[in-house]
Amino acid sequence: MSERLRVCMILEGSYPYITGGVGAWVHDIIGGLPDVDFCILSLSPKADQPLRYALPPNVVEHRDVVLSAPRAGRERRPGKRVVKAVLELHAMMFQDRAPDIMGLLAARTRPRELGNGLLEDGRAWSMLSGMNMRRNPAYAFSDYFWAWQSAHRMMFEALGSDPPEADIYHAISTGFAGLAALNAKAAKGKPLLLTEHGLYHKEREMEIRKADFVKGYQRDMWINIYNSISAMCYRNADMITALFEENRQKQLELGAKPERCLVIQNGIDVERYSSVARSPRPGFHVGLVGRIVPIKDVKTFISVAKIVLERIPDATFYAIGPTDEDPDYHEECVALVDNLRIADRFVFTGRQDVLEYYAFLDVMMLTSVREAQPLVILEGWAAGVPSICTKVGNAPEMLDYDERFLAPSKDPGKLAEAVLFVHDHPEEMIGINERNKRKTMTLYNKKDMKDRYRDLYRSMRGGG
Amino acid sequence: MRDFRTLLHSKTGFIPKTEAQALRGYSEGILSPEYYIYLAVNIHPILEEPWDVREIDRLLAKSDLDADTAALLMTVFGRMVKSKDKELALFAAESVNALERRFVERVQALRKKLDSDRSAPPRRAVIAEYRTLARLFSSFPVLGSFYLDEARRFFVDNRRILVDPDLDIAVYLEILMDRREFELAAKVSRAALDRWPENRRLRLAAAKLAFARKRIREVIGNLERLGGPAAGSPDSFDEPQLFWTRGACRE
């Protein structure tokens, strides 16, 4: 074992190929812990994606696993021990008992023993056809088979991945990354740290529920699969971190052990944001910092603008963020602004240096339908800008459940009331802004977050 | 027949979600009849709390979701989004986005065809989809009025093609009335009735407009001009017409 700590981060559909919250967080952690070597094991939907991040010098290895890649040739039938473990695991799952995934992984004699070769075994095949008879008897077996295949092929790839050597395996979600991390733990005998920003199975469940292409029983099937994978990850991780207590509670509900579950909240570069020199401008300026995508619900922000402008005609609204991720949605938003005849008071800035806006914004607004722990609230607070937010993720806790600054999703009327409160109570807002700034400096310093992860890595080294 | 404890103690992994599934399961000998009876008689109105999330989920999954069902779902989501249960609220908010996206995509798909097709039917379809969106967002006033205005603008941009009194002008009148642009609607209505005085749909639209403007004599006058109920099969205008012209409105 080298002197330098070596951590393998395991990610799915994220860093270093996709920018955004999780990608930025990973990049920050790696760059902020130069005394630690990192390997990256990324799980991707397709090969040869362009890198969206320049890998820091302490990234010593990067392996990419394509989840949808077909395996070449006919697969070998697995050994009897593996088949027995597969049957036992499914039997436990269907009896609502904790399935022994580590037992299954330990039963393998070769890394890619789990695969379609299982179908060569009569007992495994009987289990598959029997599951269809018991669970979906009114439907064609072919439908069930292909649904099973598309779910399990990705699981087989994740469980058959070849992890780099490391002292600690750090999965940044459950799901397929979590399975790859369980495989790494089993194969290398090293500890597993699991960090979740959102909750993977909940996010997938939401996607499935609102999709019109996943039909009938297959909706429940996929939701059950994702729940089971998360439960396996929670039960077998050596440590788990959540961004906030509510998510930690949900991890405990699915089988995580309380003594292994920590909350480590995200942080921001407080020096950078608190150094903003405030120079308020005439009028009243309201900003939304975020990508122009449906999940940020920019249309509700525009609706708020319409309501507020009737009371404060010289207010200006800024949607500060890239517009190219969902061009159709951006076009709809522009049409809405034009239609409401507020184009002279509403600006889509595109990607910008937010610090320039934090210098003069009077209030920030987040109209998202989903968030984990929105850092823009903290950035604004550090810069001296108050925030109004929908009641999503950790936002209510961050805002001390203060109803003056919170509103249900898709409620422009209540959000507009909050804007008007900020506008109408400048004296009171001075004290609130100072409190928010202090809170950010004390509780949400990115340096503290990195130190906690460094300490956690060190404490876990040698475990497993 | 075994009693309904069967449902509680059943070891089947197959849980039918609709009466049709339960009936099929029974006819194939997989399920006992209690499943069918339970699903057929245990009707929980979709608008009623506690919400039947399983049923809402099943409806949302329908790829050929019709406007009426979508509007019903939006009513549910409009309430659910304010729920204290954050997961329910999140589900509702995401579902509102998903439904909007689904109908907006229909508009986008139709509009893509317009360059190569100069006929009226796809244009009527665009207007119908915009009106559906306006209806879906009736409890979100800013967005509801936005989609209604998109329908109005689209009609105005295509008025040279959209000239049928029943399929176009009457629809335009309804849009104007929904937008409460009564003066403009009255002008359009007069011009249209000058040109097509015997058109039943235009006449009924004129009556509705007069009612909205609280001009009761005009309502009755327009309905009396309709003559008797439609010859042959009765149409949807008969009932309101009879209500107004046979004196029931005065009772």
XYZ file of C-alpha atoms in Angstrom:
715
model
C 0.000 0.000 0.000
C 1.433 3.379 -1.034
C 1.733 6.202 1.490
C -0.733 8.357 -0.392
C -4.332 7.515 0.131
C -5.976 6.232 -3.020
C -9.718 6.603 -3.477
C -11.700 5.205 -6.374
C -14.774 7.270 -7.140
C -17.517 5.324 -8.874
C -20.038 7.334 -10.860
C -22.910 6.705 -13.221
C -23.836 9.073 -16.063
C -21.985 11.949 -14.491
C -18.393 13.113 -13.969
C -16.299 13.573 -16.040
C -18.731 13.540 -18.975
C -21.685 15.534 -17.693
C -21.552 18.944 -16.056
C -23.920 19.896 -13.276
C -24.294 19.615 -9.527
C -22.766 16.164 -8.944
C -20.024 16.647 -11.538
C -19.010 19.982 -10.028
C -19.020 18.451 -6.541
C -16.760 15.562 -7.568
C -14.406 17.924 -9.384
C -14.260 20.118 -6.284
C -13.547 17.250 -3.911
C -10.784 15.856 -6.134
C -9.225 19.266 -6.749
C -9.598 20.206 -3.093
C -7.792 17.122 -1.751
C -4.464 17.242 -3.612
C -2.903 14.975 -0.989
C -5.203 12.126 -2.062
C -4.882 10.149 -5.311
C -8.119 9.453 -7.112
C -9.175 6.855 -9.646
C -12.405 7.240 -11.550
C -14.623 4.329 -12.511
C -17.368 5.838 -14.657
C -20.420 3.953 -15.899
C -21.699 5.366 -19.169
C -24.567 4.757 -21.570
C -22.227 4.894 -24.571
C -18.533 4.792 -25.365
C -16.143 7.613 -26.230
C -18.026 10.530 -24.782
C -16.048 13.790 -24.695
C -14.681 14.811 -21.294
C -16.428 17.856 -19.868
C -13.860 18.356 -17.118
C -10.073 18.551 -17.310
C -9.050 15.850 -14.856
C -6.970 17.274 -11.971
C -3.354 15.994 -11.691
C -4.227 13.783 -8.703
C -6.536 11.662 -10.877
C -4.183 8.768 -11.518
C -6.504 6.463 -13.415
C -9.815 6.587 -15.263
C -11.774 3.564 -16.461
C -15.062 3.794 -18.299
C -17.605 0.957 -18.380
C -20.318 1.090 -21.044
C -23.446 -0.344 -19.459
C -25.264 -1.083 -22.682
C -22.352 -2.735 -24.494
C -23.247 -6.284 -25.608
C -20.822 -8.978 -24.519
C -19.066 -10.714 -27.382
C -19.927 -14.334 -28.148
C -22.000 -16.810 -26.246
C -21.589 -16.501 -22.507
C -20.418 -19.374 -20.361
C -22.819 -20.983 -17.977
C -22.035 -19.912 -14.397
C -20.972 -22.355 -11.733
C -23.418 -24.113 -9.434
C -22.519 -21.935 -6.446
C -23.397 -18.777 -8.343
C -26.691 -20.205 -9.595
C -27.569 -21.272 -6.067
C -26.711 -17.805 -4.742
C -28.800 -16.149 -7.488
C -31.783 -18.337 -6.612
C -31.384 -17.626 -2.910
C -31.040 -13.894 -3.490
C -34.267 -13.765 -5.491
C -36.104 -15.977 -3.009
C -35.127 -13.573 -0.221
C -36.165 -10.582 -2.273
C -39.613 -12.018 -2.960
C -40.053 -12.769 0.742
C -39.197 -9.138 1.543
C -36.005 -10.229 3.290
C -32.642 -8.538 2.813
C -31.032 -10.252 -0.187
C -27.448 -11.428 0.273
C -25.730 -9.653 -2.587
C -22.304 -9.981 -0.967
C -22.852 -13.741 -0.720
C -23.632 -13.842 -4.411
C -20.547 -11.800 -5.296
C -18.371 -13.995 -3.110
C -19.677 -17.125 -4.856
C -18.168 -16.093 -8.173
C -14.987 -17.692 -9.446
C -14.553 -15.139 -12.246
C -15.607 -11.474 -12.367
C -18.024 -11.747 -15.297
C -19.627 -14.977 -14.206
C -22.968 -13.214 -13.837
C -24.504 -12.701 -17.251
C -26.804 -14.182 -19.827
C -25.007 -17.476 -19.338
C -27.391 -17.858 -16.392
C -30.140 -18.606 -18.894
C -28.294 -21.806 -19.851
C -29.065 -23.173 -16.413
C -32.426 -24.919 -16.142
C -33.104 -23.776 -12.574
C -32.368 -20.128 -13.374
C -34.562 -20.338 -16.469
C -37.371 -21.907 -14.442
C -37.090 -19.106 -11.919
C -37.389 -16.508 -14.679
C -40.393 -18.131 -16.347
C -41.919 -18.868 -12.937
C -41.590 -15.217 -11.936
C -43.552 -14.240 -15.006
C -46.252 -16.802 -14.212
C -46.532 -15.670 -10.623
C -46.186 -11.944 -11.059
C -47.486 -11.110 -14.524
C -49.491 -14.120 -15.683
C -51.772 -12.171 -17.955
C -48.920 -10.925 -20.118
C -46.774 -12.492 -22.790
C -43.543 -14.032 -21.543
C -41.624 -12.334 -24.361
C -42.464 -8.899 -22.931
C -41.342 -9.967 -19.504
C -38.173 -11.552 -20.830
C -37.020 -8.414 -22.649
C -37.850 -6.188 -19.691
C -35.837 -8.541 -17.492
C -33.035 -8.528 -20.014
C -32.759 -4.746 -20.307
C -32.691 -4.352 -16.524
C -30.296 -7.206 -15.805
C -27.836 -6.621 -18.625
C -26.842 -3.302 -17.049
C -26.639 -4.936 -13.625
C -24.399 -7.680 -15.018
C -22.100 -5.064 -16.575
C -21.880 -3.091 -13.334
C -21.243 -6.229 -11.271
C -18.690 -7.472 -13.808
C -16.710 -4.237 -13.973
C -13.003 -4.338 -13.277
C -12.293 -1.713 -10.594
C -8.911 -0.001 -10.269
C -6.883 -0.747 -7.127
C -7.745 1.637 -4.301
C -7.828 1.947 -0.513
C -11.443 3.047 -0.504
C -14.263 2.749 -3.019
C -16.463 5.813 -2.999
C -19.759 5.463 -4.871
C -21.486 8.744 -5.653
C -24.920 7.139 -5.916
C -26.650 3.831 -5.427
C -28.020 2.294 -8.655
C -25.540 0.797 -11.089
C -22.659 2.806 -9.610
C -23.610 1.337 -6.242
C -23.557 -2.188 -7.697
C -20.142 -1.570 -9.254
C -18.965 -0.348 -5.852
C -20.321 -3.458 -4.106
C -18.458 -5.525 -6.679
C -15.259 -3.559 -5.971
C -15.676 -4.060 -2.223
C -16.190 -7.790 -2.717
C -13.364 -8.200 -5.219
C -10.742 -6.103 -3.441
C -11.800 -6.422 0.188
C -11.668 -2.667 0.683
C -14.228 -0.418 2.382
C -17.080 1.213 0.583
C -18.223 4.785 1.157
C -21.531 5.782 -0.380
C -22.447 9.432 -0.923
C -25.838 10.483 -2.189
C -26.807 13.945 -3.345
C -30.365 13.100 -4.252
C -31.816 9.651 -3.670
C -31.194 7.567 -6.761
C -34.154 5.203 -6.417
C -36.542 8.070 -5.711
C -35.323 9.979 -8.755
C -35.696 6.914 -10.986
C -39.139 6.220 -9.546
C -40.196 9.734 -10.408
C -38.889 9.360 -13.960
C -40.742 6.082 -14.399
C -43.990 7.410 -12.996
C -44.123 10.368 -15.333
C -42.954 8.404 -18.386
C -45.525 7.134 -20.845
C -43.220 4.565 -22.411
C -42.872 2.238 -19.415
C -46.051 0.209 -19.378
C -48.178 -1.655 -16.887
C -46.454 -4.062 -14.562
C -43.062 -3.033 -15.917
C -43.383 0.267 -14.071
C -43.606 -1.559 -10.737
C -40.899 -3.948 -11.815
C -38.395 -1.180 -12.560
C -39.301 0.720 -9.388
C -38.813 -2.466 -7.320
C -35.479 -3.137 -8.976
C -34.161 0.334 -8.197
C -35.436 0.160 -4.622
C -33.794 -3.244 -4.152
C -30.479 -2.026 -5.524
C -30.512 0.982 -3.197
C -31.395 -1.235 -0.241
C -28.488 -3.579 -1.059
C -26.111 -0.619 -1.261
C -27.327 0.867 2.015
C -27.008 -2.434 3.856
C -23.523 -3.180 2.638
C -21.802 0.213 2.542
C -19.312 0.759 5.343
C -20.212 4.433 5.571
C -22.969 6.497 3.989
C -23.211 10.244 3.696
C -26.313 12.266 2.891
C -26.586 15.974 2.241
C -29.288 16.524 4.802
C -31.159 14.755 7.571
C -34.347 14.088 5.641
C -32.449 12.056 3.070
C -30.519 10.276 5.824
C -33.836 9.189 7.331
C -34.895 7.760 3.990
C -31.648 5.825 3.772
C -32.312 4.391 7.229
C -35.811 3.357 6.149
C -34.282 1.244 3.401
C -31.896 -0.573 5.703
C -28.872 1.650 6.283
C -27.403 1.238 9.778
C -27.757 4.477 11.801
C -24.184 4.329 13.115
C -22.876 4.233 9.559
C -24.962 7.126 8.273
C -23.674 10.688 8.385
C -24.869 14.023 7.148
C -22.169 16.054 5.429
C -23.740 19.083 3.877
C -22.378 20.733 0.809
C -20.504 23.936 1.088
C -19.446 26.864 -1.017
C -16.303 28.899 -1.399
C -17.369 31.419 1.221
C -14.398 33.723 0.636
C -15.225 34.018 -3.032
C -18.885 34.862 -2.586
C -18.571 36.978 0.528
C -15.986 39.141 -1.221
C -18.637 40.438 -3.644
C -18.792 44.230 -3.354
C -22.477 45.042 -3.220
C -23.486 47.947 -5.442
C -27.273 48.077 -5.526
C -28.853 49.550 -8.632
C -31.936 51.714 -8.934
C -35.147 49.734 -9.236
C -35.734 46.251 -7.852
C -33.805 43.281 -9.233
C -34.862 39.661 -8.934
C -32.665 36.804 -10.198
C -32.977 33.088 -10.788
C -29.621 31.371 -11.111
C -29.932 28.052 -12.905
C -30.161 26.253 -16.198
C -33.202 27.100 -18.308
C -34.771 23.643 -18.047
C -38.205 22.391 -16.913
C -36.958 21.118 -13.555
C -36.079 24.719 -12.616
C -39.620 25.687 -13.595
C -38.606 28.970 -15.197
C -42.191 29.422 -16.408
C -43.286 29.836 -12.810
C -40.519 32.422 -12.365
C -41.898 34.273 -15.398
C -45.401 34.060 -13.919
C -44.041 35.566 -10.689
C -42.500 38.374 -12.742
C -45.864 39.127 -14.315
C -47.574 39.324 -10.913
C -44.840 41.372 -9.255
C -44.583 43.837 -12.145
C -48.182 44.834 -11.597
C -47.130 46.075 -8.140
C -43.529 47.119 -8.843
C -43.394 48.282 -12.468
C -39.691 49.128 -12.367
C -38.642 45.657 -11.194
C -36.320 43.682 -13.459
C -36.080 39.904 -13.609
C -33.034 37.919 -14.668
C -32.874 34.241 -15.617
C -29.151 33.695 -15.213
C -27.963 30.431 -16.692
C -27.270 28.446 -19.845
C -30.122 28.268 -22.332
C -28.735 25.559 -24.594
C -29.547 22.441 -22.568
C -33.212 22.379 -23.585
C -33.575 24.859 -26.466
C -37.299 24.079 -26.945
C -38.030 24.906 -23.331
C -36.016 28.112 -23.595
C -38.000 29.040 -26.701
C -41.278 28.429 -24.824
C -40.059 30.639 -21.981
C -39.132 33.440 -24.383
C -42.559 33.141 -26.028
C -44.201 33.355 -22.606
C -42.239 36.498 -21.738
C -43.198 38.076 -25.081
C -46.807 37.050 -24.708
C -47.047 38.565 -21.234
C -45.529 41.747 -22.652
C -42.780 41.880 -20.054
C -39.829 41.456 -22.426
C -38.525 44.897 -21.442
C -38.384 43.818 -17.774
C -37.176 40.229 -18.165
C -33.683 39.211 -19.263
C -32.355 35.794 -20.230
C -28.687 36.432 -19.606
C -27.288 33.099 -20.778
C -24.221 31.675 -19.012
C -22.701 34.479 -16.938
C -20.334 35.160 -14.088
C -22.908 35.114 -11.293
C -20.744 37.268 -9.041
C -21.564 40.285 -11.211
C -25.249 39.692 -10.565
C -24.855 38.981 -6.857
C -23.423 42.515 -6.629
C -26.765 44.157 -7.387
C -29.601 41.619 -7.110
C -32.132 42.486 -4.415
C -33.483 38.973 -4.109
C -32.816 35.533 -5.555
C -35.523 33.105 -6.409
C -35.487 29.369 -6.945
C -38.697 28.012 -8.459
C -37.415 24.443 -8.962
C -39.722 21.460 -8.691
C -36.793 19.350 -7.489
C -33.541 20.204 -5.702
C -31.264 18.475 -3.211
C -29.334 21.175 -1.391
C -29.365 24.234 -3.643
C -25.989 25.921 -3.424
C -27.164 29.093 -5.154
C -29.086 29.973 -1.997
C -25.827 29.835 -0.051
C -23.914 31.756 -2.707
C -26.497 34.507 -2.578
C -26.478 34.587 1.207
C -22.701 34.841 1.355
C -22.908 37.752 -1.082
C -25.684 39.405 0.928
C -28.653 38.519 -1.310
C -31.756 36.972 0.295
C -33.435 33.934 -1.227
C -36.968 32.785 -1.873
C -37.465 29.144 -2.705
C -40.019 26.454 -3.395
C -40.396 23.817 -0.662
C -38.165 21.244 -2.275
C -35.275 19.122 -0.997
C -33.334 20.743 1.794
C -34.504 24.288 0.988
C -37.117 24.567 3.794
C -34.531 23.512 6.400
C -31.955 25.894 4.959
C -34.487 28.715 5.179
C -35.398 27.761 8.765
C -38.920 26.857 7.604
C -39.608 30.595 7.388
C -42.886 30.715 5.456
C -42.199 34.287 4.390
C -39.582 32.979 1.983
C -41.055 29.611 1.040
C -43.862 28.541 -1.276
C -45.186 25.290 -2.690
C -43.962 24.375 -6.169
C -45.889 25.967 -9.007
C -47.427 28.649 -6.824
C -46.474 31.955 -8.458
C -48.931 33.861 -6.270
C -47.239 32.811 -3.025
C -43.776 33.303 -4.507
C -44.756 36.791 -5.654
C -45.968 37.559 -2.117
C -42.516 36.632 -0.845
C -40.863 38.958 -3.375
C -43.163 41.761 -2.303
C -42.313 41.079 1.339
C -38.612 41.530 0.589
C -39.369 44.672 -1.380
C -41.617 46.147 1.309
C -39.423 45.380 4.349
C -35.937 46.688 3.563
C -35.081 47.379 7.223
C -36.052 43.915 8.380
C -34.163 42.347 5.479
C -30.867 43.906 6.633
C -30.924 41.794 9.795
C -32.093 38.690 7.938
C -29.318 39.049 5.352
C -26.700 39.377 8.069
C -27.985 36.255 9.810
C -27.986 34.312 6.555
C -24.453 35.376 5.803
C -23.244 34.304 9.236
C -25.015 30.978 8.884
C -23.378 30.323 5.532
C -19.903 31.183 6.808
C -20.345 28.917 9.834
C -22.209 25.926 8.472
C -21.637 25.753 4.745
C -17.943 26.350 4.168
C -16.680 24.126 1.379
C -13.314 23.849 3.115
C -14.995 22.194 6.102
C -16.772 19.764 3.802
C -13.513 18.745 2.139
C -11.815 18.341 5.516
C -14.635 16.068 6.647
C -14.229 13.880 3.591
C -10.472 13.758 4.057
C -10.987 12.701 7.678
C -13.571 10.152 6.637
C -11.246 8.666 4.005
C -8.436 8.442 6.536
C -10.628 6.835 9.155
C -11.890 4.266 6.673
C -8.488 3.338 5.251
C -7.594 -0.168 6.197
C -11.163 -1.118 6.981
C -13.215 -3.353 4.755
C -66.825 -17.881 -3.327
C -64.116 -17.334 -0.788
C -64.374 -14.145 1.169
C -62.304 -11.040 0.670
C -59.646 -12.093 3.130
C -58.355 -13.896 0.067
C -57.063 -10.589 -1.184
C -55.110 -9.988 1.977
C -53.606 -13.445 2.202
C -53.065 -14.101 -1.465
C -49.562 -15.187 -2.395
C -49.914 -14.235 -6.039
C -47.321 -11.788 -7.262
C -49.767 -10.500 -9.862
C -51.789 -7.587 -8.609
C -54.344 -6.469 -11.187
C -54.738 -2.734 -11.405
C -57.899 -2.581 -13.490
C -61.149 -4.517 -13.660
C -60.143 -5.714 -17.123
C -56.896 -7.195 -15.822
C -58.692 -8.838 -12.909
C -61.327 -10.304 -15.189
C -58.687 -11.656 -17.500
C -56.790 -13.113 -14.552
C -59.985 -14.803 -13.381
C -60.880 -16.113 -16.819
C -57.421 -17.653 -17.107
C -57.799 -19.291 -13.714
C -54.998 -17.297 -12.121
C -56.999 -15.121 -9.777
C -60.027 -15.657 -7.651
C -63.170 -13.648 -8.527
C -62.764 -11.423 -5.456
C -60.153 -9.404 -7.281
C -62.570 -8.527 -10.039
C -65.403 -7.734 -7.653
C -63.148 -5.625 -5.467
C -61.881 -3.562 -8.376
C -65.283 -3.290 -10.009
C -67.162 -2.053 -6.974
C -64.559 -0.320 -4.864
C -64.476 2.899 -6.795
C -62.536 5.732 -5.257
C -63.118 9.048 -7.041
C -59.849 10.251 -8.422
C -60.338 13.761 -7.083
C -60.957 12.573 -3.547
C -58.319 12.551 -0.821
C -56.471 10.451 0.165
C -55.478 10.253 -3.447
C -55.372 6.933 -5.193
C -51.802 7.377 -6.391
C -51.794 3.964 -8.067
C -54.737 4.918 -10.249
C -53.321 8.373 -10.955
C -50.047 6.744 -11.897
C -51.830 4.314 -14.212
C -53.674 7.121 -15.995
C -50.544 9.225 -16.307
C -48.799 6.311 -18.010
C -51.310 6.242 -20.858
C -49.531 7.411 -23.978
C -52.838 8.272 -25.705
C -54.052 10.383 -22.824
C -57.154 12.328 -23.874
C -57.763 15.957 -22.975
C -60.567 15.218 -20.489
C -58.486 12.768 -18.473
C -55.463 15.057 -18.638
C -57.579 17.951 -17.336
C -58.821 15.767 -14.499
C -55.260 14.779 -13.624
C -54.186 18.427 -13.683
C -56.941 19.256 -11.208
C -55.588 16.557 -8.902
C -51.987 17.704 -9.348
C -52.965 21.328 -8.783
C -54.129 20.330 -5.290
C -51.495 17.698 -4.646
C -48.645 20.117 -5.365
C -49.568 21.955 -2.155
C -49.494 18.754 -0.113
C -47.420 18.706 3.066
C -46.119 15.326 1.963
C -43.057 16.435 0.021
C -42.941 13.299 -2.076
C -46.524 13.748 -3.201
C -45.900 17.434 -3.906
C -42.806 16.545 -5.915
C -44.698 13.879 -7.844
C -47.436 16.396 -8.628
C -45.050 19.148 -9.714
C -43.076 16.790 -11.936
C -46.294 15.390 -13.366
C -47.547 18.876 -14.243
C -44.291 19.424 -16.123
C -44.582 16.028 -17.808
C -48.168 16.603 -18.937
C -47.358 20.061 -20.239
C -44.362 18.695 -22.096
C -46.458 15.940 -23.650
C -49.044 18.349 -25.055
C -46.454 20.952 -26.080
C -44.647 18.221 -28.017
C -47.880 17.476 -29.854
C -48.065 21.151 -30.880
C -44.426 21.130 -31.961
C -44.932 17.980 -34.021
C -47.981 19.471 -35.728
C -46.267 22.786 -36.408
C -43.363 21.000 -38.066
C -45.788 19.653 -40.677
C -47.239 23.034 -41.549
C -44.521 24.134 -43.979
C -45.271 21.247 -46.283
C -49.015 21.186 -45.715
C -51.018 24.324 -46.479
C -54.368 22.764 -45.619
C -56.647 23.666 -42.727
C -56.864 20.367 -40.722
C -53.370 20.414 -39.164
C -53.882 24.076 -38.276
C -57.138 23.257 -36.572
C -55.309 20.538 -34.684
C -52.711 23.059 -33.465
C -55.450 25.348 -32.193
C -57.182 22.420 -30.497
C -53.954 21.442 -28.733
C -53.361 25.001 -27.556
C -56.915 25.109 -26.209
C -56.304 21.820 -24.426
C -53.169 23.288 -22.854
C -55.147 26.345 -21.798
C -57.725 24.052 -20.217
C -55.046 22.010 -18.462
C -53.625 25.167 -16.953
C -56.952 26.708 -15.997
C -55.894 26.694 -12.344
C -52.545 28.316 -13.249
C -53.949 31.583 -14.659
C -50.805 33.053 -16.219
C -49.982 29.906 -18.181
C -53.626 29.191 -18.994
C -54.069 32.604 -20.530
C -50.731 32.286 -22.333
C -51.824 29.129 -24.148
C -55.195 30.605 -24.972
C -53.484 33.611 -26.461
C -51.204 31.322 -28.468
C -54.361 29.730 -29.903
C -55.757 33.180 -30.767
C -52.502 34.317 -32.366
C -52.217 31.130 -34.350
C -55.734 31.592 -35.688
C -55.031 35.201 -36.662
C -51.803 34.198 -38.418
C -53.691 31.547 -40.388
C -57.053 33.234 -40.908
C -56.798 33.017 -44.696
C -56.777 29.247 -44.446
C -59.131 28.879 -41.486
C -62.405 30.083 -43.039
C -64.970 27.379 -42.272
C -67.811 28.860 -40.175
C -68.311 25.710 -38.081
C -64.770 24.476 -37.731
C -62.906 27.759 -37.593
C -64.910 30.922 -37.033
C -67.051 29.441 -34.269
C -63.907 28.115 -32.575
C -62.280 31.527 -32.864
C -65.344 33.041 -31.231
C -65.064 30.566 -28.361
C -61.399 31.479 -27.895
C -62.244 35.170 -27.777
C -64.982 34.479 -25.258
C -62.643 32.395 -23.109
C -60.259 35.355 -23.189
C -63.174 37.600 -22.245
C -62.561 39.764 -25.316
C -66.287 40.338 -25.661
C -66.201 43.453 -27.829
C -63.996 41.853 -30.437
C -66.016 38.648 -30.227
C -69.226 40.579 -30.847
C -67.696 42.204 -33.920
C -66.511 38.868 -35.279
C -69.852 37.272 -34.472
C -71.854 39.970 -36.295
C -69.668 39.744 -39.388
C -69.889 35.960 -39.426
C -73.666 35.898 -38.986
C -74.061 38.446 -41.778
C -72.303 35.978 -44.005
C -73.781 32.726 -42.647
C -77.062 33.725 -40.949
C -78.400 30.169 -40.716
C -75.286 28.577 -39.236
C -76.359 26.846 -36.036
C -72.993 26.810 -34.343
C -72.351 30.498 -35.013
C -75.838 31.300 -33.813
C -75.319 29.382 -30.584
C -71.939 31.082 -30.097
C -73.704 34.418 -30.512
C -76.218 33.371 -27.864
C -73.435 32.337 -25.490
C -71.703 35.633 -26.107
C -74.894 37.558 -25.406
C -75.314 35.569 -22.193
C -71.754 36.394 -21.128
C -72.548 40.052 -21.781
C -75.749 39.693 -19.747
C -77.983 40.515 -22.762
C -80.774 38.047 -22.160
C -83.059 39.271 -24.945
C -80.232 38.686 -27.413
C -79.737 35.184 -26.004
C -83.371 34.299 -26.626
C -83.432 36.074 -29.983
C -80.440 34.116 -31.237
C -81.783 30.817 -30.011
C -85.168 31.453 -31.564
C -83.418 32.147 -34.857
C -82.054 28.629 -34.696
C -85.525 27.345 -35.563
C -86.506 23.971 -34.177
C -84.166 21.264 -33.058
C -81.862 19.947 -35.756
C -83.548 17.860 -38.403
C -82.708 14.174 -38.163
C -80.494 13.327 -35.272
C -80.571 15.832 -32.423
C -77.396 17.789 -31.892
C -75.681 19.262 -28.893
C -77.384 22.626 -29.355
C -80.874 21.328 -28.803
C -80.867 21.138 -25.077
C -79.693 24.695 -24.332
C -81.912 25.977 -27.102
C -84.967 24.280 -25.667
C -84.068 25.510 -22.213
C -84.069 29.100 -23.389
C -86.879 29.073 -25.922
C -89.458 26.850 -24.205
C -89.626 29.063 -21.150
C -87.671 26.940 -18.634
C -85.264 29.820 -18.149
C -88.112 31.972 -16.902
C -89.344 29.491 -14.298
